[in-house]
Coordinates of C-alpha atoms and ligand atoms in Angstrom, one line a residue:
M208 CA 5.1 128.9 92.0
K209 CA 8.6 127.7 92.7
T210 CA 8.9 123.9 92.9
N211 CA 12.1 122.0 92.7
K212 CA 10.8 119.4 90.3
P213 CA 9.1 121.5 87.7
K214 CA 6.8 120.0 85.1
S215 CA 7.0 121.4 81.6
I216 CA 7.5 121.1 77.9
I217 CA 10.7 122.7 76.6
V218 CA 10.4 123.7 73.0
I219 CA 13.8 124.3 71.5
F220 CA 13.9 126.3 68.3
G221 CA 17.2 125.5 66.7
A222 CA 17.2 121.9 67.8
T223 CA 19.7 120.8 65.2
G224 CA 22.2 123.5 66.0
D225 CA 25.4 123.8 67.9
L226 CA 24.1 125.3 71.1
A227 CA 21.4 122.7 71.5
K228 CA 23.8 119.8 71.0
R229 CA 26.7 121.1 72.9
K230 CA 25.0 122.8 75.8
L231 CA 21.2 122.3 76.1
Y232 CA 20.9 118.5 75.7
P233 CA 23.7 117.8 78.2
S234 CA 22.3 120.3 80.6
I235 CA 18.8 118.8 80.5
Y236 CA 20.4 115.4 81.0
R237 CA 22.3 116.6 84.0
L238 CA 19.1 118.0 85.5
Y239 CA 17.4 114.6 84.9
R240 CA 20.4 112.7 86.4
S241 CA 20.4 114.8 89.5
G242 CA 16.7 114.3 90.0
K243 CA 15.9 118.0 89.5
L244 CA 13.5 117.1 86.6
S245 CA 10.5 115.0 87.3
D246 CA 9.4 112.5 84.7
N247 CA 6.9 115.0 83.7
F248 CA 8.9 116.7 81.0
A249 CA 9.1 116.6 77.3
V250 CA 11.4 118.4 74.9
V251 CA 10.2 119.3 71.4
G252 CA 12.9 120.1 68.9
V253 CA 12.2 122.5 66.0
A254 CA 14.3 123.2 63.0
R255 CA 14.0 122.8 59.2
R256 CA 16.0 119.6 58.7
P257 CA 13.8 116.7 57.9
W258 CA 14.7 114.7 61.0
T259 CA 12.4 112.3 62.8
N260 CA 12.0 111.6 66.5
A261 CA 14.5 108.8 66.1
V262 CA 17.1 111.0 64.5
L263 CA 16.7 113.7 67.2
R264 CA 17.0 111.0 69.9
D265 CA 20.1 109.6 68.4
N266 CA 21.6 113.1 68.3
V267 CA 20.7 113.6 71.9
K268 CA 22.3 110.3 72.9
E269 CA 25.4 111.3 71.0
S270 CA 25.6 114.6 72.9
I271 CA 25.4 112.8 76.3
A272 CA 27.6 109.9 75.3
S273 CA 30.4 111.0 77.6
F274 CA 28.1 110.5 80.7
K275 CA 28.7 106.8 80.8
N276 CA 28.8 105.5 84.3
D277 CA 25.9 107.1 86.0
N278 CA 23.3 104.4 85.8
I279 CA 20.9 106.4 83.7
D280 CA 19.1 104.7 80.8
H281 CA 20.0 107.0 77.9
D282 CA 17.1 105.5 75.8
A283 CA 14.6 106.3 78.5
F284 CA 15.9 109.8 78.8
S285 CA 15.9 110.5 75.1
S286 CA 12.4 109.1 74.7
H287 CA 11.2 112.4 76.2
F288 CA 12.5 114.2 73.0
H289 CA 10.2 114.8 70.0
Y290 CA 11.0 116.5 66.8
H291 CA 8.8 118.7 64.7
P292 CA 10.4 120.1 61.5
F293 CA 9.3 123.4 60.2
D294 CA 10.5 126.8 59.0
V295 CA 9.8 129.2 61.8
T296 CA 8.8 132.0 59.3
N297 CA 5.9 129.8 58.2
I298 CA 3.0 130.9 60.3
E299 CA 0.8 127.9 59.4
S300 CA 3.2 125.4 60.9
Y301 CA 2.6 126.8 64.4
Q302 CA -0.9 125.2 64.5
E303 CA 0.6 121.8 64.1
L304 CA 3.1 122.6 66.9
H305 CA 0.2 123.7 69.0
T306 CA -1.6 120.4 68.5
L307 CA 1.6 118.5 69.3
L308 CA 2.2 120.4 72.5
N309 CA -1.4 119.8 73.7
D310 CA -1.0 116.1 73.0
L311 CA 2.3 116.0 74.9
D312 CA 0.7 118.0 77.8
G313 CA -1.7 115.1 78.1
E314 CA 0.9 112.4 77.8
Y315 CA 3.5 113.9 80.2
H316 CA 1.1 115.7 82.6
T317 CA 3.0 118.9 82.2
E318 CA 0.0 121.0 83.2
G319 CA 0.2 123.4 80.2
N320 CA 3.7 124.7 81.3
R321 CA 5.9 125.7 78.4
I322 CA 9.4 127.0 77.9
F323 CA 10.1 128.4 74.4
Y324 CA 13.9 128.4 74.1
L325 CA 15.1 130.4 71.1
A326 CA 18.5 128.8 70.2
M327 CA 18.5 130.4 66.8
A328 CA 19.9 133.4 65.0
P329 CA 18.6 136.6 66.6
N330 CA 16.8 137.8 63.5
F331 CA 14.2 135.1 64.1
F332 CA 13.5 136.0 67.8
G333 CA 10.8 138.6 67.1
T334 CA 9.0 136.6 64.4
I335 CA 8.9 133.4 66.6
A336 CA 7.5 135.4 69.6
E337 CA 4.8 137.0 67.5
N338 CA 3.8 133.8 65.8
L339 CA 3.6 131.9 69.2
K340 CA 1.2 134.5 70.5
S341 CA -0.9 135.0 67.4
Q342 CA -1.3 131.2 66.9
G343 CA -2.4 130.8 70.5
L344 CA 0.6 128.7 71.8
T345 CA 1.1 131.0 74.7
S346 CA -2.5 130.7 76.0
T347 CA -2.4 127.6 78.1
E348 CA -3.6 126.7 81.5
G349 CA -0.1 126.7 82.9
W350 CA 2.8 129.2 82.4
S351 CA 4.7 130.2 79.3
R352 CA 8.2 131.5 79.3
L353 CA 10.5 132.7 76.5
V354 CA 14.2 132.1 76.7
I355 CA 16.4 134.3 74.5
E356 CA 20.0 133.7 73.6
K357 CA 22.5 136.5 73.1
P358 CA 23.0 138.8 71.3
F359 CA 20.0 140.8 72.3
G360 CA 20.2 143.4 69.6
H361 CA 23.2 145.0 68.0
N362 CA 23.0 148.4 69.7
Y363 CA 20.4 150.2 71.8
P364 CA 17.9 151.0 68.9
S365 CA 17.9 147.5 67.6
A366 CA 17.6 146.0 71.1
K367 CA 14.7 148.3 71.8
E368 CA 13.0 147.3 68.6
L369 CA 13.4 143.6 69.4
N370 CA 12.2 144.2 72.9
E371 CA 9.1 145.9 71.7
Q372 CA 8.4 143.1 69.3
I373 CA 8.7 140.3 71.9
R374 CA 6.9 142.4 74.5
Q375 CA 3.8 142.3 72.2
A376 CA 3.7 138.6 72.9
F377 CA 5.3 138.1 76.3
T378 CA 5.4 140.2 79.5
E379 CA 8.7 141.2 81.0
D380 CA 8.4 138.6 83.7
Q381 CA 7.9 135.9 81.1
I382 CA 11.1 136.8 79.3
Y383 CA 14.4 135.1 80.3
R384 CA 17.3 136.8 78.6
I385 CA 20.3 134.4 78.9
D386 CA 23.7 135.7 80.0
H387 CA 25.4 132.4 80.6
Y388 CA 28.0 134.0 82.8
L389 CA 25.3 134.6 85.4
G390 CA 24.8 130.8 85.6
K391 CA 28.5 130.3 86.5
E392 CA 29.2 129.1 90.0
M393 CA 31.8 131.7 90.9
V394 CA 29.8 134.6 89.4
Q395 CA 26.9 133.6 91.6
N396 CA 29.4 133.4 94.4
I397 CA 30.3 137.1 94.1
E398 CA 27.2 138.1 96.1
V399 CA 27.8 135.5 98.7
I400 CA 31.5 136.4 99.2
R401 CA 30.5 140.0 99.5
F402 CA 27.4 139.8 101.6
A403 CA 28.1 136.8 103.8
N404 CA 31.6 137.8 105.1
A405 CA 32.1 140.3 107.8
M406 CA 35.7 140.7 106.7
F407 CA 34.9 141.9 103.2
E408 CA 31.7 144.0 103.1
P409 CA 33.0 146.7 105.5
L410 CA 36.0 147.2 103.3
W411 CA 34.2 147.0 100.0
N412 CA 34.3 150.7 99.1
N413 CA 36.5 153.5 98.0
Q414 CA 38.2 153.9 101.4
Y415 CA 39.8 150.5 101.2
I416 CA 39.8 149.3 97.6
S417 CA 42.2 151.0 95.1
N418 CA 40.9 149.3 91.9
I419 CA 39.1 146.3 90.6
Q420 CA 40.2 144.4 87.5
I421 CA 38.0 142.0 85.5
T422 CA 39.8 139.9 82.9
S423 CA 38.2 137.5 80.5
S424 CA 40.8 136.1 78.1
E425 CA 40.6 133.4 75.5
T426 CA 43.5 131.6 73.7
L427 CA 41.4 130.7 70.7
G428 CA 41.0 133.1 67.8
V429 CA 37.7 133.5 65.9
E430 CA 38.2 130.1 64.2
D431 CA 35.4 129.6 61.7
R432 CA 33.1 132.3 63.1
G433 CA 34.9 135.2 61.3
R434 CA 31.8 136.4 59.4
Y435 CA 29.7 136.6 62.6
Y436 CA 32.6 138.2 64.5
E437 CA 33.1 140.9 61.9
S438 CA 29.6 142.3 62.8
S439 CA 30.2 141.9 66.5
G440 CA 33.7 142.5 67.9
A441 CA 34.8 142.0 71.4
L442 CA 32.9 145.0 72.7
R443 CA 29.5 143.8 71.7
D444 CA 30.3 140.1 72.2
M445 CA 31.7 140.4 75.7
V446 CA 31.6 143.8 77.3
Q447 CA 28.0 144.8 76.8
N448 CA 26.7 141.7 78.5
H449 CA 29.1 139.4 80.5
I450 CA 31.6 142.0 81.7
L451 CA 29.1 144.7 82.6
Q452 CA 27.1 142.1 84.4
M453 CA 30.1 141.0 86.5
M454 CA 30.9 144.6 87.2
A455 CA 27.3 145.3 88.4
L456 CA 27.5 142.3 90.8
L457 CA 30.8 143.6 92.2
A458 CA 29.6 147.1 92.7
M459 CA 26.0 146.8 93.7
E460 CA 24.6 147.7 97.1
P461 CA 23.4 144.8 99.3
P462 CA 19.8 144.0 98.2
I463 CA 17.2 144.1 100.9
K464 CA 16.0 140.6 99.9
L465 CA 17.2 137.9 97.6
T466 CA 14.4 138.4 95.2
P467 CA 15.0 138.9 91.4
E468 CA 13.4 142.4 91.7
E469 CA 15.6 143.6 94.5
I470 CA 18.8 142.2 93.1
R471 CA 18.1 143.5 89.6
S472 CA 17.2 146.9 91.0
E473 CA 20.5 147.2 92.7
K474 CA 22.4 146.1 89.5
V475 CA 20.4 148.7 87.5
K476 CA 21.5 151.4 89.9
V477 CA 25.1 150.6 89.3
L478 CA 24.6 150.7 85.5
R479 CA 22.9 154.1 85.9
A480 CA 25.8 155.4 87.9
L481 CA 28.4 154.4 85.3
R482 CA 30.1 157.6 84.2
P483 CA 29.1 158.1 80.6
I484 CA 31.9 158.8 78.1
E485 CA 31.8 161.4 75.4
V486 CA 32.6 160.1 71.9
E487 CA 35.7 162.3 71.8
D488 CA 36.9 160.9 75.1
V489 CA 36.6 157.2 74.3
N490 CA 40.2 156.6 73.5
N491 CA 41.2 158.1 76.9
Y492 CA 39.2 155.4 78.7
F493 CA 39.2 152.5 76.2
V494 CA 41.8 150.6 74.2
R495 CA 41.0 148.4 71.3
G496 CA 43.2 145.7 69.8
Q497 CA 43.3 143.2 67.1
Y498 CA 45.5 140.1 67.1
G499 CA 48.2 139.6 64.5
Q500 CA 50.3 136.5 63.8
G501 CA 52.1 134.8 66.7
N502 CA 54.0 131.8 67.7
V503 CA 52.5 129.8 70.6
S504 CA 54.3 126.7 71.8
G505 CA 56.1 126.4 68.4
E506 CA 52.9 126.7 66.4
E507 CA 52.6 129.6 63.9
L508 CA 49.2 131.2 64.3
S509 CA 47.6 133.4 61.7
A510 CA 46.3 136.9 62.2
Y511 CA 42.6 137.8 62.6
R512 CA 42.6 139.5 59.2
E513 CA 43.6 136.1 57.6
A514 CA 40.6 134.3 59.0
N515 CA 37.7 133.1 56.8
G516 CA 35.0 135.7 56.4
V517 CA 37.2 138.5 57.7
D518 CA 37.9 141.7 55.7
P519 CA 41.7 141.8 55.1
E520 CA 41.5 145.5 56.2
S521 CA 39.2 144.7 59.1
N522 CA 38.6 147.4 61.7
T523 CA 37.0 144.9 64.1
E524 CA 38.4 144.7 67.6
T525 CA 39.3 141.3 69.0
Y526 CA 40.4 142.9 72.3
V527 CA 39.0 145.6 74.5
A528 CA 40.4 147.2 77.7
G529 CA 38.7 149.9 79.5
K530 CA 38.5 152.0 82.6
L531 CA 35.0 152.3 84.1
L532 CA 34.1 154.8 86.8
I533 CA 31.0 154.5 88.9
D534 CA 29.8 157.8 90.3
N535 CA 28.2 156.9 93.5
F536 CA 29.0 157.2 97.2
R537 CA 30.7 153.8 97.5
W538 CA 32.8 153.9 94.4
K539 CA 33.7 157.4 93.6
G540 CA 37.4 157.4 92.5
V541 CA 37.8 153.6 92.2
P542 CA 38.6 152.5 88.7
F543 CA 37.1 149.3 87.4
Y544 CA 39.5 148.1 84.8
I545 CA 38.2 145.5 82.3
R546 CA 39.8 143.6 79.5
T547 CA 38.8 140.8 77.2
G548 CA 40.2 139.4 74.1
K549 CA 40.9 136.5 71.8
R550 CA 44.2 134.8 71.1
M551 CA 45.6 135.9 74.4
K552 CA 48.3 134.2 76.4
Q553 CA 45.9 132.2 78.7
K554 CA 42.3 131.2 78.9
S555 CA 40.9 132.6 82.0
T556 CA 38.1 134.7 83.6
E557 CA 39.0 136.3 86.9
I558 CA 38.4 139.3 89.0
V559 CA 41.1 140.9 91.1
I560 CA 40.2 143.3 94.0
Q561 CA 43.2 145.3 94.9
F562 CA 43.1 146.8 98.4
K563 CA 44.7 150.1 99.2
D564 CA 48.2 150.1 100.7
L565 CA 48.4 150.9 104.4
P566 CA 49.3 154.5 105.2
M567 CA 52.5 153.2 106.8
N568 CA 53.9 149.7 106.8
L569 CA 57.0 148.9 108.7
Y570 CA 57.5 145.5 107.1
Y571 CA 58.0 146.4 103.5
D572 CA 60.9 144.8 101.9
K573 CA 62.6 148.0 100.5
A574 CA 64.3 146.0 97.8
S575 CA 61.1 144.8 96.3
N576 CA 57.7 146.2 95.5
V577 CA 54.9 146.8 98.0
H578 CA 52.6 143.8 98.0
P579 CA 49.0 145.0 98.3
N580 CA 46.3 142.6 99.6
L581 CA 44.5 141.1 96.7
L582 CA 41.3 139.1 96.6
V583 CA 41.1 137.0 93.4
I584 CA 37.9 135.4 92.2
H585 CA 38.6 132.7 89.7
I586 CA 35.6 132.3 87.5
Q587 CA 36.9 129.9 84.8
P588 CA 38.5 127.5 84.0
D589 CA 39.5 127.1 87.6
E590 CA 36.8 128.1 90.1
G591 CA 37.9 129.4 93.4
L592 CA 39.2 132.2 95.5
R593 CA 42.7 133.3 96.4
L594 CA 43.5 135.9 99.0
Y595 CA 46.9 137.4 99.1
L596 CA 48.1 138.5 102.5
N597 CA 51.5 139.6 103.9
A598 CA 53.3 137.5 106.4
K599 CA 56.7 137.3 107.9
K600 CA 59.5 136.2 105.7
G601 CA 61.4 133.4 107.4
D602 CA 64.9 134.4 108.5
H603 CA 64.5 138.0 107.4
G604 CA 63.6 139.7 110.7
T605 CA 60.9 142.2 110.0
V606 CA 60.5 141.8 106.3
S607 CA 57.1 140.6 105.0
M608 CA 56.3 138.6 101.9
P609 CA 53.0 137.8 100.2
I610 CA 51.4 134.5 100.9
A611 CA 48.3 133.1 99.1
M612 CA 45.3 131.4 100.7
N613 CA 43.5 129.3 98.2
Y614 CA 40.1 127.8 98.0
N615 CA 39.6 125.7 94.9
N616 CA 36.0 125.0 94.3
S617 CA 36.5 122.9 91.2
S618 CA 39.1 120.5 92.6
K619 CA 36.7 119.5 95.5
D620 CA 33.9 118.2 93.4
K621 CA 34.5 119.2 89.9
M622 CA 32.2 116.6 88.6
N623 CA 29.3 118.1 90.5
T624 CA 29.8 121.8 89.7
P625 CA 26.7 122.5 87.7
E626 CA 27.1 123.8 84.2
A627 CA 25.9 127.4 83.6
Y628 CA 23.1 126.3 81.2
E629 CA 22.0 123.6 83.6
V630 CA 21.5 126.1 86.4
L631 CA 19.8 128.6 84.2
L632 CA 17.4 126.1 82.6
H633 CA 16.4 124.9 86.1
D634 CA 16.0 128.5 87.3
C635 CA 13.7 129.2 84.3
M636 CA 11.7 126.1 84.9
R637 CA 11.2 127.2 88.6
G638 CA 10.3 130.7 87.5
D639 CA 13.4 132.3 89.1
S640 CA 14.6 135.1 86.9
T641 CA 17.4 136.4 89.2
N642 CA 20.2 135.3 87.0
F643 CA 18.7 136.5 83.7
T644 CA 19.0 140.1 82.5
H645 CA 16.1 142.5 82.8
W646 CA 15.4 144.8 79.9
D647 CA 16.5 147.8 82.0
E648 CA 20.0 146.3 82.4
V649 CA 20.2 145.5 78.7
A650 CA 19.1 149.0 77.7
L651 CA 21.6 150.7 80.0
S652 CA 24.4 148.5 78.9
W653 CA 23.8 149.1 75.3
K654 CA 23.6 152.9 75.8
F655 CA 27.0 152.8 77.5
V656 CA 28.6 150.6 74.9
D657 CA 27.1 152.4 71.9
I658 CA 29.2 155.5 72.4
I659 CA 32.3 153.4 72.3
S660 CA 31.2 151.6 69.1
Q661 CA 30.3 154.9 67.5
A662 CA 33.8 156.3 68.2
W663 CA 35.5 153.2 66.9
E664 CA 33.3 152.6 63.8
N665 CA 33.9 156.2 62.7
S666 CA 37.7 156.0 63.0
K667 CA 40.0 153.5 61.4
A668 CA 42.5 151.8 63.8
N669 CA 45.6 152.5 61.9
D670 CA 47.8 150.4 64.2
F671 CA 45.8 147.1 63.7
P672 CA 46.9 144.4 64.2
N673 CA 48.4 145.7 67.4
Y674 CA 49.0 142.6 69.5
E675 CA 50.7 139.4 68.8
S676 CA 48.7 136.1 69.1
G677 CA 49.6 134.6 72.4
T678 CA 50.2 137.8 74.4
M679 CA 48.1 139.7 76.9
G680 CA 47.0 142.4 74.4
P681 CA 48.3 145.7 73.2
K682 CA 50.8 147.8 75.1
A683 CA 48.4 150.7 75.2
S684 CA 46.3 148.6 77.7
D685 CA 49.2 148.3 80.1
D686 CA 49.9 152.1 79.6
M687 CA 46.4 152.9 80.6
L688 CA 46.9 151.4 84.1
K689 CA 50.4 152.7 84.3
E690 CA 49.2 156.2 84.0
D691 CA 47.1 155.7 87.1
G692 CA 50.0 154.0 89.0
Y693 CA 48.7 150.4 88.6
H694 CA 49.3 147.4 86.5
W695 CA 47.3 144.4 85.4
W696 CA 47.6 141.4 87.8
N697 CA 48.2 138.3 85.8
V698 CA 47.6 136.0 88.7
S699 CA 45.9 133.2 87.0
N700 CA 48.3 130.4 87.9
R701 CA 46.2 127.3 88.4
L702 CA 44.7 127.0 91.8
D703 CA 46.1 124.1 93.6
Ligands
NAP893 P1 23.5 127.2 64.7 O1 24.4 126.0 65.0 O2 23.7 127.9 63.4 O3 22.0 126.7 64.7 C1 20.9 127.4 64.2 C2 19.7 126.6 64.3 O4 18.6 127.3 63.7 C3 19.8 125.3 63.5 O5 19.1 124.3 64.3 C4 18.9 125.5 62.3 O6 18.4 124.3 61.8 C5 17.9 126.4 62.8 N1 17.2 127.3 61.8 C6 17.8 128.2 61.0 N2 16.9 128.8 60.2 C7 15.7 128.2 60.5 C8 14.4 128.4 60.1 N3 14.1 129.4 59.2 N4 13.4 127.7 60.7 C9 13.7 126.8 61.6 N5 14.9 126.6 62.1 C10 15.9 127.3 61.5 O7 23.5 128.3 65.8 P2 24.0 128.1 67.3 O8 25.5 128.2 67.5 O9 23.3 126.9 67.9 O10 23.4 129.4 68.0 C11 22.0 129.6 68.3 C12 21.8 130.9 69.1 O11 22.5 130.8 70.3 C13 22.4 132.2 68.4 O12 21.6 133.3 68.8 C14 23.8 132.3 69.0 O13 24.2 133.7 69.0 C15 23.5 131.9 70.5 N6 24.6 131.4 71.2 C16 25.3 130.2 70.7 C17 26.4 129.7 71.5 C18 27.1 128.5 71.0 O14 28.0 128.1 71.8 N7 26.8 127.9 69.9 C19 26.8 130.4 72.6 C20 26.1 131.6 73.0 C21 25.0 132.0 72.3 P3 18.1 123.9 60.3 O15 19.2 124.3 59.5 O16 17.9 122.4 60.4 O17 16.8 124.7 60.0

């Protein structure tokens, strides 16, 4: 049952970790502040550190300290938090947790509703799910839901194994696989822009769109996460999940209803229509890169291979660009270009929809390039839309020039734009799984990505590092579009 003020206990496994502190506690706080949480909630933190309730509450207060002037008593809020230390591999400890949850159910009137949020390393996911079930923590009078962080597996076989393990304890509709991009305001807006505007949907196909570009660039390098990143790389870290999810939202057919089942089923069809690539062809469709040293604003930055925990001969990609083709009626022949990387020139996630040129345009300025219509969806850090049209150039008779129409979502009420984790936690509490990934999506995405990983793992990239820190990636990525007669649109000036 969907209610706007859900009652539940949220058990956070990994309560002393980075994600809990930086994202989960502030998000729970924001839900509380906006009145989306009733007083009937409790949070139970689990980790090994010998903290007490008081220590956890101090940490929670520290993580929300920046929310100063909103007339919320931080002590009252943090009093809902309880700490229960144990090693999650120790099956006996689950009984004590069980008792605590039953007690808290009584105290907070949470009606036996439980969210088990696994904010821990993925190798624990299966064990925790199994122990929760075998120790009876999932058999309550209310509902139980399992929230799982990324990465969901390392490739298709490992994801399948993990899925089978957690499915022993939870049904598919109890499992909420987080892809935090799906909680972002402008990612959620893709469907609305497409399906609520008469001026876009009729043009949203291969007759009028020449190509679609998805860019997710970061300026930071791997910093101190080198060891983790070595086993991941940009393809697994970004493409398998966030980028393919955005592509599916851009390409899917209109769902017949706004239910999780209908929306996910349309996304799955897109992933099924993705043209598979043969291992031998990977380098015709995908470009890999690794950042080298660079100088950004006078600061000398070191190469990926110099980072802690990184092999000095590392073959791991910190950049991926690719050309995806969707073999269906709507998209046949329209390339979806994607790119993502670390240590790039700017931090930005954006989508550019490039419309086809008119068959004949009398207003082109012969001296300059043709200016196609572009719709740009800014996902982050700015949130908004920009539409490039052509209009008359003053004083130049019949010559046109591009003009931009902007909508800046973040400048209007930046303070109130909900955080992705806040949205997703609330959705989970309300039982709305629309913005979480279904197993079918995960499986198809891995199968697609695995071919690329295989090709790259089996061949050393002799040109690494092949892009300088502070640039937009290797030249081969630009060449890939050039061959098709296109170029990347670096339109991410700030929206103003
Ligand atoms: P982290 O800072 O390393 O935290 C790991 C947590 O697990 C700690 O609270 C640790 O606490 C606990 N833990 C480790 N072994 C345990 C055991 N045997 N029994 C009980 N608790 C144990 O990791 P994180 O960055 O928060 O990431 C957590 C998950 O979220 C990972 O799957 C990660 O991929 C994903 N994620 C994180 C971010 C992020 O921004 N951090 C973003 C996206 C996804 P003790 O040492 O006290 O036991």
